[in-house]
Short mmCIF file of C-alpha atoms and ligand atoms in Angstrom, two decimals:
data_model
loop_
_atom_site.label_atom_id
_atom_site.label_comp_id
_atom_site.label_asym_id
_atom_site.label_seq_id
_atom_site.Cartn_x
_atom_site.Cartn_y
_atom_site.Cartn_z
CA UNK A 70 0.00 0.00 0.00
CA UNK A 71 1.57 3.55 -0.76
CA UNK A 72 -0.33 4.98 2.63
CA UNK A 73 0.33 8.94 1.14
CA UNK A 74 -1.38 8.45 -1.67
CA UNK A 75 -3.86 6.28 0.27
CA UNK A 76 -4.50 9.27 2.50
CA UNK A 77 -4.57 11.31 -0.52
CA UNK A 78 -7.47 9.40 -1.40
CA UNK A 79 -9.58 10.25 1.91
CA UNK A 80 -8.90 7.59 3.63
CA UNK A 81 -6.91 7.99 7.35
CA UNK A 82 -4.60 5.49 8.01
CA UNK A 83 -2.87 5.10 11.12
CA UNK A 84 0.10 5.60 11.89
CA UNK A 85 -0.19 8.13 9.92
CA UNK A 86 2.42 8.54 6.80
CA UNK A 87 4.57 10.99 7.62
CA UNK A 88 7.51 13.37 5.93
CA UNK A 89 9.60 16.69 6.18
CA UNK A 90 9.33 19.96 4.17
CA UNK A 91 12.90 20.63 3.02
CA UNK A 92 13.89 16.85 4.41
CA UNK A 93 16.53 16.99 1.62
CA UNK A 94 18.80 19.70 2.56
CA UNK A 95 21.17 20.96 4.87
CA UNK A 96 20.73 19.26 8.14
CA UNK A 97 21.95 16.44 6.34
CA UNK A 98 25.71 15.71 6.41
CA UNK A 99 25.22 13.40 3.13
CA UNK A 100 23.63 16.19 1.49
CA UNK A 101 26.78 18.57 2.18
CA UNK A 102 29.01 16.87 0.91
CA UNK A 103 27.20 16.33 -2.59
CA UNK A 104 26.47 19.83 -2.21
CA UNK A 105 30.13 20.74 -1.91
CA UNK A 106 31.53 18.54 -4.70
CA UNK A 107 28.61 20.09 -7.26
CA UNK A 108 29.97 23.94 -5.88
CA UNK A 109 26.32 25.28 -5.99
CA UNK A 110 22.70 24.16 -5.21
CA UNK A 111 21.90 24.97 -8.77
CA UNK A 112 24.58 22.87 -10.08
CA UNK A 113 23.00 20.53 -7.84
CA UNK A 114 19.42 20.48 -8.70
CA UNK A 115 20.21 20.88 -12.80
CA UNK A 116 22.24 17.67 -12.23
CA UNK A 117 19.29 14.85 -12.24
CA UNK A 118 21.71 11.90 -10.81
CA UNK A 119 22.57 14.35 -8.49
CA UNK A 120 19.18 15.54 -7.30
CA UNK A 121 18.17 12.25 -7.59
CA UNK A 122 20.07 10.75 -4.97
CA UNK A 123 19.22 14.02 -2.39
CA UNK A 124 15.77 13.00 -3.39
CA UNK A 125 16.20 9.68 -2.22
CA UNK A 126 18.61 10.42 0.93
CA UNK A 127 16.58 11.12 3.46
CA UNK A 128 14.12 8.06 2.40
CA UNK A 129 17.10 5.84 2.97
CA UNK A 130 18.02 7.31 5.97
CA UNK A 131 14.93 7.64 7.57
CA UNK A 132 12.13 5.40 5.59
CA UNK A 133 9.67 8.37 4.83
CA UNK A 134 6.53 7.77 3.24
CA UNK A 135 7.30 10.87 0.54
CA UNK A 136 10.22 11.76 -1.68
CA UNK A 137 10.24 15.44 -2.64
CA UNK A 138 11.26 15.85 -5.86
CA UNK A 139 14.56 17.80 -5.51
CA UNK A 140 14.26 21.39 -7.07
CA UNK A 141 13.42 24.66 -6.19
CA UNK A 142 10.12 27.02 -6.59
CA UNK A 143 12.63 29.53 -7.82
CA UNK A 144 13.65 27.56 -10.69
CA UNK A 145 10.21 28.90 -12.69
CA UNK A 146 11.60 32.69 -12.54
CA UNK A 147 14.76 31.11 -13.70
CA UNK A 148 13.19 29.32 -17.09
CA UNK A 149 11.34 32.90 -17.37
CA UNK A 150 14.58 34.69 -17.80
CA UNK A 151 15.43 35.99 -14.69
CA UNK A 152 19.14 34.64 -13.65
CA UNK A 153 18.88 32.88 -10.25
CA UNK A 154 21.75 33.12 -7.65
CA UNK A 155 22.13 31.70 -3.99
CA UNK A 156 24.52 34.07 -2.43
CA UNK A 157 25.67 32.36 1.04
CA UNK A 158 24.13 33.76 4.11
CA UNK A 159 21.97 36.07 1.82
CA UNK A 160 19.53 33.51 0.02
CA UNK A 161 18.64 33.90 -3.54
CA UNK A 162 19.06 36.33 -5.94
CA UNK A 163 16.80 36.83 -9.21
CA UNK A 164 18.16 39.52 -11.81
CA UNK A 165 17.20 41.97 -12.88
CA UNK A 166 14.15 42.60 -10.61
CA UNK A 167 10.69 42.92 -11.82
CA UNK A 168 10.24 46.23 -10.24
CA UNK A 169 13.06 47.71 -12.16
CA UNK A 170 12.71 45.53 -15.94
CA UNK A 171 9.94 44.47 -17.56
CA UNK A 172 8.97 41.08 -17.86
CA UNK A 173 8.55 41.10 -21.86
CA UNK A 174 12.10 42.33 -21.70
CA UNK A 175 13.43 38.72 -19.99
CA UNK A 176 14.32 35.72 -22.77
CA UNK A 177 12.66 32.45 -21.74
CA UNK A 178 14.89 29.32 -21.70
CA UNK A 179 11.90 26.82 -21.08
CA UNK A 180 14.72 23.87 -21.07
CA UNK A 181 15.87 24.68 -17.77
CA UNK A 182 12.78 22.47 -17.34
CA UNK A 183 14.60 19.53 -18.31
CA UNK A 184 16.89 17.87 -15.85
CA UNK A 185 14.24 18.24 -13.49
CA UNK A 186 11.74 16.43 -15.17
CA UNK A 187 14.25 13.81 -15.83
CA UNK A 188 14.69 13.60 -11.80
CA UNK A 189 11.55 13.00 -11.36
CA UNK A 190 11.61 9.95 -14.09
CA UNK A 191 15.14 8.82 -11.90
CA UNK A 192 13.35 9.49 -8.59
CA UNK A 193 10.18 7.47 -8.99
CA UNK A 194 12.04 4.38 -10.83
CA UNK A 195 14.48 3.93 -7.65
CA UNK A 196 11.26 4.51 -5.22
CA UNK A 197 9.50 1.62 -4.22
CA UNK A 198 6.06 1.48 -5.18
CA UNK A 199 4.84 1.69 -0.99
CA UNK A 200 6.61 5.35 -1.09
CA UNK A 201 4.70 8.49 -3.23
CA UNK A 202 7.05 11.08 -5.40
CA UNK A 203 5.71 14.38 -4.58
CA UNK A 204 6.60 16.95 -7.17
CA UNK A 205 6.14 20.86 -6.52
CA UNK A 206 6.17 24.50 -7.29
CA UNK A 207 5.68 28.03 -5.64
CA UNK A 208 2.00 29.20 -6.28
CA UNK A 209 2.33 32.80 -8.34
CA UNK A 210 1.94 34.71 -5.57
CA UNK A 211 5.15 33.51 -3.42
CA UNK A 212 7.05 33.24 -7.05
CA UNK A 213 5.82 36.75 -7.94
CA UNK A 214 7.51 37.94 -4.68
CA UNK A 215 10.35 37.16 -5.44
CA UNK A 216 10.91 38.25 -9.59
CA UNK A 217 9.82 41.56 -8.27
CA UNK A 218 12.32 42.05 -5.28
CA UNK A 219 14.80 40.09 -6.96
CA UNK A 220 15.48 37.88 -4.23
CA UNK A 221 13.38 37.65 -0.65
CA UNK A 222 12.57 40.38 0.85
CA UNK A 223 10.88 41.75 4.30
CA UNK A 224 7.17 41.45 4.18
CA UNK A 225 6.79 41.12 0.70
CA UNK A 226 6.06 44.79 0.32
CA UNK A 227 7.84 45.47 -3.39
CA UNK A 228 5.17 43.21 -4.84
CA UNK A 229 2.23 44.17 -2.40
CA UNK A 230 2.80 47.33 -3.31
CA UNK A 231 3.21 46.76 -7.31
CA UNK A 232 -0.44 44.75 -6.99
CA UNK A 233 -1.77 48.35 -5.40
CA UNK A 234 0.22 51.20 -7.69
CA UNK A 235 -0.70 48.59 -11.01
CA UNK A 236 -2.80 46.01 -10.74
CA UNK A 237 -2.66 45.30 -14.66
CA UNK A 238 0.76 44.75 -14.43
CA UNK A 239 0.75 42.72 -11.38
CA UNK A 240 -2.29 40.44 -12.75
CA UNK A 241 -0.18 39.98 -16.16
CA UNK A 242 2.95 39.27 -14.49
CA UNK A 243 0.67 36.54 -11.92
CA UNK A 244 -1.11 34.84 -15.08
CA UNK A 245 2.37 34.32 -16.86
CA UNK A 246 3.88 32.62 -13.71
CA UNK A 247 0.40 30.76 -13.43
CA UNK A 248 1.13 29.23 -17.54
CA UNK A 249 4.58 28.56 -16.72
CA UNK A 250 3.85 26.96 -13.15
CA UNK A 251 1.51 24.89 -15.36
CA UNK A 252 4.19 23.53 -17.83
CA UNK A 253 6.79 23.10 -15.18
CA UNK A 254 4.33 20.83 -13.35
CA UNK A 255 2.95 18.65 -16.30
CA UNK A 256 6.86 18.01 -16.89
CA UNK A 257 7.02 16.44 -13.20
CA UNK A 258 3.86 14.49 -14.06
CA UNK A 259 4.96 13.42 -17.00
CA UNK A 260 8.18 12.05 -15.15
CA UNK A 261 6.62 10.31 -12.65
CA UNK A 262 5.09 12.57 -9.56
CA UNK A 263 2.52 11.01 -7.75
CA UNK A 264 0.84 14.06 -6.72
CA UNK A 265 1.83 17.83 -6.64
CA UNK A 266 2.57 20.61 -3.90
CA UNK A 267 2.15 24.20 -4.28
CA UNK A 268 4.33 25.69 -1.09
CA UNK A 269 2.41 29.67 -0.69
CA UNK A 270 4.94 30.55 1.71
CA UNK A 271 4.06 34.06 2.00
CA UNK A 272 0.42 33.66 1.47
CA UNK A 273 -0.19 34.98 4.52
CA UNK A 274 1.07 38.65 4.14
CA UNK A 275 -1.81 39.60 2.13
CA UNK A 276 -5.10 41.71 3.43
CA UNK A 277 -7.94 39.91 3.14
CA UNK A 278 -9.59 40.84 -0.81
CA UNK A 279 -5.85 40.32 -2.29
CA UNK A 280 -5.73 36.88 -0.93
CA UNK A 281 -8.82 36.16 -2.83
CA UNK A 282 -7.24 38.09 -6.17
CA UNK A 283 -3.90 36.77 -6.13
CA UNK A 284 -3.64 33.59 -4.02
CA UNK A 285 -7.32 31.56 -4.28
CA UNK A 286 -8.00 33.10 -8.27
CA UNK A 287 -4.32 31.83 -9.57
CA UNK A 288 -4.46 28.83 -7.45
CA UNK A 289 -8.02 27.88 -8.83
CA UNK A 290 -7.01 28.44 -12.00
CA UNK A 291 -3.77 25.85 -11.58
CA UNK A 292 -5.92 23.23 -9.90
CA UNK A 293 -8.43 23.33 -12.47
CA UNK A 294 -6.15 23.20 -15.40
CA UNK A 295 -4.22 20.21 -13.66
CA UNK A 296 -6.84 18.34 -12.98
CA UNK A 297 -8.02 18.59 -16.89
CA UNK A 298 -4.51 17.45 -18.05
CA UNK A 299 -3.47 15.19 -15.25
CA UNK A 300 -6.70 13.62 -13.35
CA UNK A 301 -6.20 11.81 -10.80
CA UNK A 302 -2.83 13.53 -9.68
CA UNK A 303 -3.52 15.26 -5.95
CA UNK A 304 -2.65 18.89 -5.64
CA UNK A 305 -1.85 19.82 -2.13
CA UNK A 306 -2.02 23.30 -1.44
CA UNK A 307 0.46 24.79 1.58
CA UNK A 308 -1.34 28.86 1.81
CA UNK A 309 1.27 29.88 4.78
CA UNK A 310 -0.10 32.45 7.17
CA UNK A 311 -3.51 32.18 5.95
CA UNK A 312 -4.92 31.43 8.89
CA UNK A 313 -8.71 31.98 9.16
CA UNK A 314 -8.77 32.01 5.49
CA UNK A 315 -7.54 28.40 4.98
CA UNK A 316 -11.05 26.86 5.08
CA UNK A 317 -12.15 28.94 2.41
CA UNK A 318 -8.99 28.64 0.25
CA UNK A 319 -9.18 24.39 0.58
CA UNK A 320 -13.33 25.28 -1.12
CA UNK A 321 -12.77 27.98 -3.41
CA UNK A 322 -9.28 26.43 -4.85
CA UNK A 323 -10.40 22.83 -5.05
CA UNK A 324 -7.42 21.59 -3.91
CA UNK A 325 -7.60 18.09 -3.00
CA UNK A 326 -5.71 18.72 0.14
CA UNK A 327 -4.80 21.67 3.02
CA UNK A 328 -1.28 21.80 4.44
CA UNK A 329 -1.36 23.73 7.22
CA UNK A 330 1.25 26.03 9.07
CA UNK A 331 2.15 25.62 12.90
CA UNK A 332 0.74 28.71 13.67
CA UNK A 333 -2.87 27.41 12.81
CA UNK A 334 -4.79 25.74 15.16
CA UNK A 335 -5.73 22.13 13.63
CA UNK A 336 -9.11 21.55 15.52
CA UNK A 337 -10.13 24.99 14.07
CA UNK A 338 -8.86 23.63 10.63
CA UNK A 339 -10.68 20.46 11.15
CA UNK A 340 -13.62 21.91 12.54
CA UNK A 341 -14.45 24.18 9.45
CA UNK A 342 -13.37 21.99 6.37
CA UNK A 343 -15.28 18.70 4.82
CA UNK A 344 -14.26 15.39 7.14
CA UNK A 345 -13.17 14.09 4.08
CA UNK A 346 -10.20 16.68 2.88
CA UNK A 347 -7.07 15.51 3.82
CA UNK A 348 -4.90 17.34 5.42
CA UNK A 349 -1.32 17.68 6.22
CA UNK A 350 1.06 19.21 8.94
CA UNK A 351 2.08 20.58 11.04
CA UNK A 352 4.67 20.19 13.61
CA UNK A 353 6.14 23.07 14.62
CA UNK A 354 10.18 22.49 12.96
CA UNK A 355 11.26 24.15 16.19
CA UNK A 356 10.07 22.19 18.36
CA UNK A 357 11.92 19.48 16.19
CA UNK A 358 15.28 21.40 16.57
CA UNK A 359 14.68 21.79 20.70
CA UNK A 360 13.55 17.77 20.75
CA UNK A 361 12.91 16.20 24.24
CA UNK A 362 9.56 16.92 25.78
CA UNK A 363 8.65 19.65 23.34
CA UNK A 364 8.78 17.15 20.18
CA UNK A 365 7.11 14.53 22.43
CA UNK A 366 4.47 16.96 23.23
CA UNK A 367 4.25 18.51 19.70
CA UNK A 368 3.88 15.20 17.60
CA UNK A 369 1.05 13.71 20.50
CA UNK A 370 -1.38 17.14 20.13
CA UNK A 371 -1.08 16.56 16.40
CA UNK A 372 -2.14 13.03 16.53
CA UNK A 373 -4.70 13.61 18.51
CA UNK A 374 -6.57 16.46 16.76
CA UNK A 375 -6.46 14.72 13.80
CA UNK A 376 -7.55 11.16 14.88
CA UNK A 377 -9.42 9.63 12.44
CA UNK A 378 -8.87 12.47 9.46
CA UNK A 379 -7.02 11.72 6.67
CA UNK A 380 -3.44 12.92 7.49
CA UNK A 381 -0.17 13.23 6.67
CA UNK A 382 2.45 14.17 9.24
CA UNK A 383 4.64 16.82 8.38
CA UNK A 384 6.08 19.82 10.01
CA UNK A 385 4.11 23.05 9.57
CA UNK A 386 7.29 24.51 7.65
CA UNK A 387 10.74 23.70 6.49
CA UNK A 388 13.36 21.73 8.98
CA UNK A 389 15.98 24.56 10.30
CA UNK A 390 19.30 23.33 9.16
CA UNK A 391 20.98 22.58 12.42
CA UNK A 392 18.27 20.51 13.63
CA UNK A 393 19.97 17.19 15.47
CA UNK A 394 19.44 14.27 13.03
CA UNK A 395 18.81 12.51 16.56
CA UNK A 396 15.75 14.72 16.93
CA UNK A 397 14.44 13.68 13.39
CA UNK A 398 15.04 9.64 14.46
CA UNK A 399 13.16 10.30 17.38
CA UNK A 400 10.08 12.48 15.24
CA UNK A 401 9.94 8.75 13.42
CA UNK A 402 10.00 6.87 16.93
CA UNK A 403 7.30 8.91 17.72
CA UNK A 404 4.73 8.64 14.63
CA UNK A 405 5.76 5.01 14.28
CA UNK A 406 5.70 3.85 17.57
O1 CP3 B 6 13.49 18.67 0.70
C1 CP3 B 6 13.04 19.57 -0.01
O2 CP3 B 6 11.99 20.16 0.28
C2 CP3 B 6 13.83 19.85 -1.26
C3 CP3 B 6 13.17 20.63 -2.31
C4 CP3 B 6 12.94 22.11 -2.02
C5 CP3 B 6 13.94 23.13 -1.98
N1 CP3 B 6 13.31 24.34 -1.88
C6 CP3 B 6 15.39 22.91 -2.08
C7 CP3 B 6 16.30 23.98 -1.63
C8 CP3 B 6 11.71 22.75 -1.84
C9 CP3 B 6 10.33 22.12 -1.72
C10 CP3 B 6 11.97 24.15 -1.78
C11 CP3 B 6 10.88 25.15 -1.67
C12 CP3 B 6 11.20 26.58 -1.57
N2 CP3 B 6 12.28 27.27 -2.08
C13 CP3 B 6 10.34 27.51 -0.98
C14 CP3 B 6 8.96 27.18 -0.40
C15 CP3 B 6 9.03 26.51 0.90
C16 CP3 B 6 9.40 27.40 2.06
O3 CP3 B 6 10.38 27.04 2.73
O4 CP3 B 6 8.69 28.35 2.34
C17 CP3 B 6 10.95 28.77 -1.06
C18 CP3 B 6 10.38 30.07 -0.51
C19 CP3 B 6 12.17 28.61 -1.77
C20 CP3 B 6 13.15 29.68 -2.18
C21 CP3 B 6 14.49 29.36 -1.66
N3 CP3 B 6 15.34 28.42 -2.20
C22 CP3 B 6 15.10 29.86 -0.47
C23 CP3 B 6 14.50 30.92 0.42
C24 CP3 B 6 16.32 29.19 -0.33
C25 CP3 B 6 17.32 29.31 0.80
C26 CP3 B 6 18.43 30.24 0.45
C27 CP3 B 6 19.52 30.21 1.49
O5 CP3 B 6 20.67 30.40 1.09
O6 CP3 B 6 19.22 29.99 2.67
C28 CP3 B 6 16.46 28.30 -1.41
C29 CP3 B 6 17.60 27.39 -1.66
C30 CP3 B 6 17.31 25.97 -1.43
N4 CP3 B 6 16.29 25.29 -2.03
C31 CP3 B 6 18.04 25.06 -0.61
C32 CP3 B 6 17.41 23.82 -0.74
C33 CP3 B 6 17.86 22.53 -0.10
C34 CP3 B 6 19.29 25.39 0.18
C35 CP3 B 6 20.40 25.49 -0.80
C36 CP3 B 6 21.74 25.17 -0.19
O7 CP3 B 6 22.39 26.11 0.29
O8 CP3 B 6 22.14 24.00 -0.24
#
């Protein structure tokens, strides 16, 4: 039985399968080193045996139910035109920013596309079949963030304020991340993802009607349009920070299921979606890195607000990078029992 996909499918199952947002990355020494001897992440992820093997690393090492396709959500802006950095210490760099060029200025190079859809065909033929290939993608929103900061920035505000001062501009830049988000995705498909993530990481810095216009509209949009090409493949939606708005995203989006931050309260989550959407989180990562009675406690309140739901176990963000790997052998202790 491949229990993610099982839960995927509305059923619970118990224990629960279970994974890590960024599980293949820096906390890993294994990872490091291939890191190193590549010189860059992008050499990394462009290199499919490469980011095939820090796809499978942390399955190996830890037996999760998920492999995340190794990539980045950045790698869109990238293919767009944009070049794509990772300065150390300083995170990524796209140039030139959207809020100094234009975007019909930038020179598309859609095969940057292609050694990571040939991952994901490497990935899911060394998986075995009990273990689900997610592949994934920023939403528009978090993508459009960053193309018009060039990079991340504090609050978002470059592109909040770009969707005020010109909301043509903003909408056109949004639908032509939405098309290419769309492409990008069929390519993991095509290769062999089970079912898709789109990580909103900064979903929740939005007021209330701009969530609707540029988070729920472009996400509905991508759902629908997957679904048409690729039924059958799950979409999980991740809208960070949304908060009180993440019932009404899981409706109006029709994704097929919620991932949900550690700042959200699960029983309120629970309380106001369908029994039957799955949902998945949301450990709080820090409470990974402190370990002890704070995981112990952490993992059990999960459990036990979403008894009987279909769930997957995951942290409600990304594992910090000096998190013990004795903390993350205990997180499986504790789901597995
Ligand atoms: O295990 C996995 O999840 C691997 C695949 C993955 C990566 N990035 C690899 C990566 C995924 C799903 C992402 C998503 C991603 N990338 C998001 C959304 C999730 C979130 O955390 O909110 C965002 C906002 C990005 C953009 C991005 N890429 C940032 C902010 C950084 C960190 C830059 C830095 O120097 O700290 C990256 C680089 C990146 N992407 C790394 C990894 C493992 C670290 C690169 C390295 O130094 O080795």
């Amino acid at each position: 039985m491949n229990a993610a996909l099982t839960v995927l499918s509305g059923q619970a199952v118990d224990p629960p399968p279970f994974w890590m947002m960024r599980q293949a990355g820096r906390y890993l020494p294994e990872y490091l080193q291939l890191r190193a001897e590549k010189g860059s992440f992008l050499a990394l992820a462009t290199d499919s045996d490469a980011a095939c093997e820090v796809t499978m690393q942390p399955i190996r090492r830890f037996g999760f139910d998920v492999a995340i396709l190794f990539s980045d959500i950045l790698i869109v802006p990238w293919a767009m035109g944009q070049d794509l950095g990772f300065a150390e210490g300083e995170g990524p760099r796209l140039a030139p920013p959207l809020k100094a060029a234009r975007l019909e200025d930038l020179q598309p190079e859609r095969s940057r596309y292609l050694p990571v859809w040939e991952t994901a065909r490497k990935a899911r033929a060394e998986l075995a079949a009990d273990k689900a290939l997610f592949g994934f993608a920023g939403s528009p929103y978090t993508v459009a963030t960053y193309m018009v900061a060039g990079g991340g920035s504090k609050d978002q505000a470059d592109a909040r304020l770009m969707a005020y001062a010109d909301p043509a501009r903003f909408q056109a830049l949004i639908d032509a991340i939405a098309r290419e988000t769309l492409h990008y995705l069929s390519g993991q498909v095509d290769g062999g993802a089970d079912a898709l993530m789109l990580f909103d990481s900064w979903a929740g810095s939005l007021a209330v009607q701009e969530f609707e216009r540029w988070v729920v509209a472009p996400t509905a949009w991508l759902v629908d349009e997957l679904r048409k090409r690729h039924p059958g493949v799950p979409v999980l939606g991740f809208p960070r920070g949304a908060g009180e708005k993440a019932p009404a995203y899981a409706r109006e989006t029709g994704v097929s299921a919620l991932c949900v931050d550690e700042a959200t309260d699960l029983r309120f989550v629970v309380a106001n979606t369908p029994d039957s959407l799955p949902l998945q989180g949301n450990v709080d990562p820090l409470a990974l890195k402190a370990g002890g009675e704070a995981l112990r406690r952490a993992v059990a309140d999960v459990r036990e607000a979403m008894r009987g739901r279909p769930h997957i176990l995951n942290l409600g963000h990304g594992i910090d990078r000096f998190t013990p790997i004795a903390h993350v052998e205990e997180l499986v202790r504790l789901v597995r029992g």
